mmCIF file of C-alpha atoms in Angstrom:
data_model
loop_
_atom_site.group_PDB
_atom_site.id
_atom_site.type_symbol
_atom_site.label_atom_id
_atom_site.label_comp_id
_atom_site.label_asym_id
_atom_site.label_seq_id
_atom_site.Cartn_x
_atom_site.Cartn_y
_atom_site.Cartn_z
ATOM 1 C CA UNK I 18 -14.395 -4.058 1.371
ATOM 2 C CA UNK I 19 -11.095 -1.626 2.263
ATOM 3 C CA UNK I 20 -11.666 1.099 2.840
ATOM 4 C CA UNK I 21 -7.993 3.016 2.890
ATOM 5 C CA UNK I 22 -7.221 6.287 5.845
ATOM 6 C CA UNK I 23 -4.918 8.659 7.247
ATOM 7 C CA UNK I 24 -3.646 10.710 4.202
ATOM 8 C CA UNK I 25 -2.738 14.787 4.595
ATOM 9 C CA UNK I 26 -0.273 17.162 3.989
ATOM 10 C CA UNK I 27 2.823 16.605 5.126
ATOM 11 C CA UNK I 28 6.668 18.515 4.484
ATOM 12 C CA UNK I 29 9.508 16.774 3.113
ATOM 13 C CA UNK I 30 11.248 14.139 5.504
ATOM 14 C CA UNK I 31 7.812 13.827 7.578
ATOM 15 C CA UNK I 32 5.741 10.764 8.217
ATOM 16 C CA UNK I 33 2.181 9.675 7.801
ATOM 17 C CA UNK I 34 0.861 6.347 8.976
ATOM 18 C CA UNK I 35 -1.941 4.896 6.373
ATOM 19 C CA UNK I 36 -4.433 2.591 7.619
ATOM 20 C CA UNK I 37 -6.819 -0.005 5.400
ATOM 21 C CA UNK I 38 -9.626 -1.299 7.381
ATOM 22 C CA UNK I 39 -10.830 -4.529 5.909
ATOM 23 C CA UNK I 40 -14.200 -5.096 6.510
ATOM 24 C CA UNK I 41 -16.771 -8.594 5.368
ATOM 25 C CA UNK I 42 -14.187 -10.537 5.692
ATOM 26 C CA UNK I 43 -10.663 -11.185 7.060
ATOM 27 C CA UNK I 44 -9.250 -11.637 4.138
ATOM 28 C CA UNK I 45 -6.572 -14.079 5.603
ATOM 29 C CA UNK I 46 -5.572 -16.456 2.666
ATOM 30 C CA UNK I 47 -5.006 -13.254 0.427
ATOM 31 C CA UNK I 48 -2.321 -10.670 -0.253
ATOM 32 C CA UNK I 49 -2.892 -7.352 0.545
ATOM 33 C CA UNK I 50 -0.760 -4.127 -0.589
ATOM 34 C CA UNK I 51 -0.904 -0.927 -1.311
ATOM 35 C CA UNK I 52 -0.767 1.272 -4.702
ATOM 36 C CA UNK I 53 -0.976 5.000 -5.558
ATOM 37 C CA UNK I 54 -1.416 6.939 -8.400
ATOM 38 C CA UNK I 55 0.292 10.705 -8.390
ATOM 39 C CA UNK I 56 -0.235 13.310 -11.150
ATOM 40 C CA UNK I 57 -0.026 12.245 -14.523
ATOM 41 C CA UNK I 58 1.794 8.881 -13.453
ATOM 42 C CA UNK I 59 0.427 5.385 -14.081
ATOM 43 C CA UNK I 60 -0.653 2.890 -11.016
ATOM 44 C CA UNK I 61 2.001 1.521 -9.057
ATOM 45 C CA UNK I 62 1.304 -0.936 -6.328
ATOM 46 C CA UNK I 63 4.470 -0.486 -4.077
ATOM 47 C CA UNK I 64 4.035 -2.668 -0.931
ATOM 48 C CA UNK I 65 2.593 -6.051 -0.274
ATOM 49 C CA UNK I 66 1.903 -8.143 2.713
ATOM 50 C CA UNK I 67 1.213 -11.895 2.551
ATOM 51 C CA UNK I 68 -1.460 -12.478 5.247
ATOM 52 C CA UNK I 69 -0.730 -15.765 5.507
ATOM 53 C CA UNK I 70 2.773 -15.338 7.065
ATOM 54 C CA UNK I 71 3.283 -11.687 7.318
ATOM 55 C CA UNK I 72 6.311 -11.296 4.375
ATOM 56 C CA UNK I 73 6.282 -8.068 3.331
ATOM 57 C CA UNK I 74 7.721 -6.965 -0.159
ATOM 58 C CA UNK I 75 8.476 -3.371 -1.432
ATOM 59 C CA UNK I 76 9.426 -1.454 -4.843
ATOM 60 C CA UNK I 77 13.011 0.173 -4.752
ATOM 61 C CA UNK I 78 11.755 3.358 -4.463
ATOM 62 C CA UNK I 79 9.985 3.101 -1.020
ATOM 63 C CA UNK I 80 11.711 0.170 0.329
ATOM 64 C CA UNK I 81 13.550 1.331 3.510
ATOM 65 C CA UNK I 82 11.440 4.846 4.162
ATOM 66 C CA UNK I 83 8.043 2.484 4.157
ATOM 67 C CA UNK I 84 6.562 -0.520 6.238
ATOM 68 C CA UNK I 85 3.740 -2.294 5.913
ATOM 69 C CA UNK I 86 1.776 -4.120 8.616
ATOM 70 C CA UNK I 87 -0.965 -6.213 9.305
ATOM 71 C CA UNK I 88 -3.007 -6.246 12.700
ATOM 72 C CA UNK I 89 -5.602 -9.247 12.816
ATOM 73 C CA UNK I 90 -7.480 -8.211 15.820
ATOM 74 C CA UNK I 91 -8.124 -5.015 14.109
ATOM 75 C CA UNK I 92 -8.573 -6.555 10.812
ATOM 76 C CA UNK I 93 -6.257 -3.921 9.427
ATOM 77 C CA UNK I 94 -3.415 -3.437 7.367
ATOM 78 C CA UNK I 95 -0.905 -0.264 7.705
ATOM 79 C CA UNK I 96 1.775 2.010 5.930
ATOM 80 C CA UNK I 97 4.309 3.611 7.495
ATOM 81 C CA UNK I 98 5.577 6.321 5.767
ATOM 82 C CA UNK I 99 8.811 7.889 6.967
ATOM 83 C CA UNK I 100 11.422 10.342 5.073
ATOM 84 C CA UNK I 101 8.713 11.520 2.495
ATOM 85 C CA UNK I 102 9.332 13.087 -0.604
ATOM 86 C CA UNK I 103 7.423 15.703 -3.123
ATOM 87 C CA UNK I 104 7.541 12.608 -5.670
ATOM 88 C CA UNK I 105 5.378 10.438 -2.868
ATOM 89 C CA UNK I 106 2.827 12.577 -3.244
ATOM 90 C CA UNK I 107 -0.469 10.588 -4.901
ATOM 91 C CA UNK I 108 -3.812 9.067 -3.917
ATOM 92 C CA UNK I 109 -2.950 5.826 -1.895
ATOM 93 C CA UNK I 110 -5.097 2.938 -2.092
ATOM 94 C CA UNK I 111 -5.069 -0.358 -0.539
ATOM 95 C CA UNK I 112 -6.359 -3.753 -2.420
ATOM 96 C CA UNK I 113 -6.040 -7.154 -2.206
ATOM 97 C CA UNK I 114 -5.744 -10.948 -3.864
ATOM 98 C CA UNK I 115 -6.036 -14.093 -3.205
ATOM 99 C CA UNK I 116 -4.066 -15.226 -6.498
ATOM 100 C CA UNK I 117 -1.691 -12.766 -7.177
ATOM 101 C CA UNK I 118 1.379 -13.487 -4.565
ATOM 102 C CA UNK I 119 3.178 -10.510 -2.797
ATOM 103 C CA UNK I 120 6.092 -10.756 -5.249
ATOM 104 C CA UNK I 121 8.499 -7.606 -7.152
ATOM 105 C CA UNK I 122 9.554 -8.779 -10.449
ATOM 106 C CA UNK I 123 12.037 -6.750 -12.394
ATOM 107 C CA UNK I 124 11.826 -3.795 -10.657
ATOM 108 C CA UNK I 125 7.503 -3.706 -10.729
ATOM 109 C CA UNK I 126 5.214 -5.285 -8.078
ATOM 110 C CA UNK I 127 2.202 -7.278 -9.343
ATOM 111 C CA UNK I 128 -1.042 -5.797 -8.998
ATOM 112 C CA UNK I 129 -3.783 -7.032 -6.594
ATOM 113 C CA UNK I 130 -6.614 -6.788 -8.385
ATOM 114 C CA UNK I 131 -9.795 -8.807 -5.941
ATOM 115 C CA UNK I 132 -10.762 -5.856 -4.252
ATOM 116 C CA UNK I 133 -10.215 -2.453 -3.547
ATOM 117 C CA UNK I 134 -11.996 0.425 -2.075
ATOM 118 C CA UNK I 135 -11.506 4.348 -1.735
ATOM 119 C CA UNK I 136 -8.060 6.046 -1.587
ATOM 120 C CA UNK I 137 -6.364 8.676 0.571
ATOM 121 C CA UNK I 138 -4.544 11.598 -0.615
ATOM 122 C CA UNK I 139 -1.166 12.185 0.727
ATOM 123 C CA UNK I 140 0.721 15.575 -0.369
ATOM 124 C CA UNK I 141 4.193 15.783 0.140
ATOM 125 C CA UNK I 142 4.908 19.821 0.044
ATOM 126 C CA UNK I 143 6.912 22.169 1.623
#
């Protein structure tokens, strides 16, 4: 189960740190990343962590304003969301794979698929 945390309201150029608390199971052999879906926009998974050995990849659009981690005694993976913009603003979910590798191919990240749980809303707004 992940169960994703830590979304709000937030003004342009703020931060918000997301958590994912992964619960039944470490989920150690498997990929784990994050995806959101904003207001009449499709799913886009935009940052993945490979358990395994902690590389971390990232869509263009986030990459350098976000950071994903992974904390093993907590069993938890995080986003660190810094310089935020209106367009950020979606429900954030976290999910995971044990297939699919953490991988951006032609500009879109592959989706993780095994399991997911509940998002978090994050609003970007002035």
């Amino acid at each position: 189960q992940l169960q994703a945390s830590g979304g709000g309201l937030v003004q342009p150029g703020g931060s918000l740190k997301l958590s994912c608390e992964v619960s039944g199971s470490t989920l150690d052999d498997h990929v784990i990343g994050w995806f959101r879906q904003g207001p009449a926009k499709k799913r886009e998974w935009i940052a993945c962590i490979n358990k395994a050995d902690g590389r971390a990849n990232y869509v263009e659009s986030v990459k350098g304003r976000f950071t994903i981690s992974s904390d093993d005694a907590k069993n938890a993976v995080y986003l660190q969301m810094n310089n935020l913009k209106p367009e950020d603003t979606a429900v954030y979910h976290c999910s995971a794979d044990a297939v699919v590798p953490c991988l951006v191919e032609r500009g879109v990240m592959r989706g993780l698929y095994d399991y997911w749980g509940q998002g978090t809303l994050v609003t970007v707004s002035s």
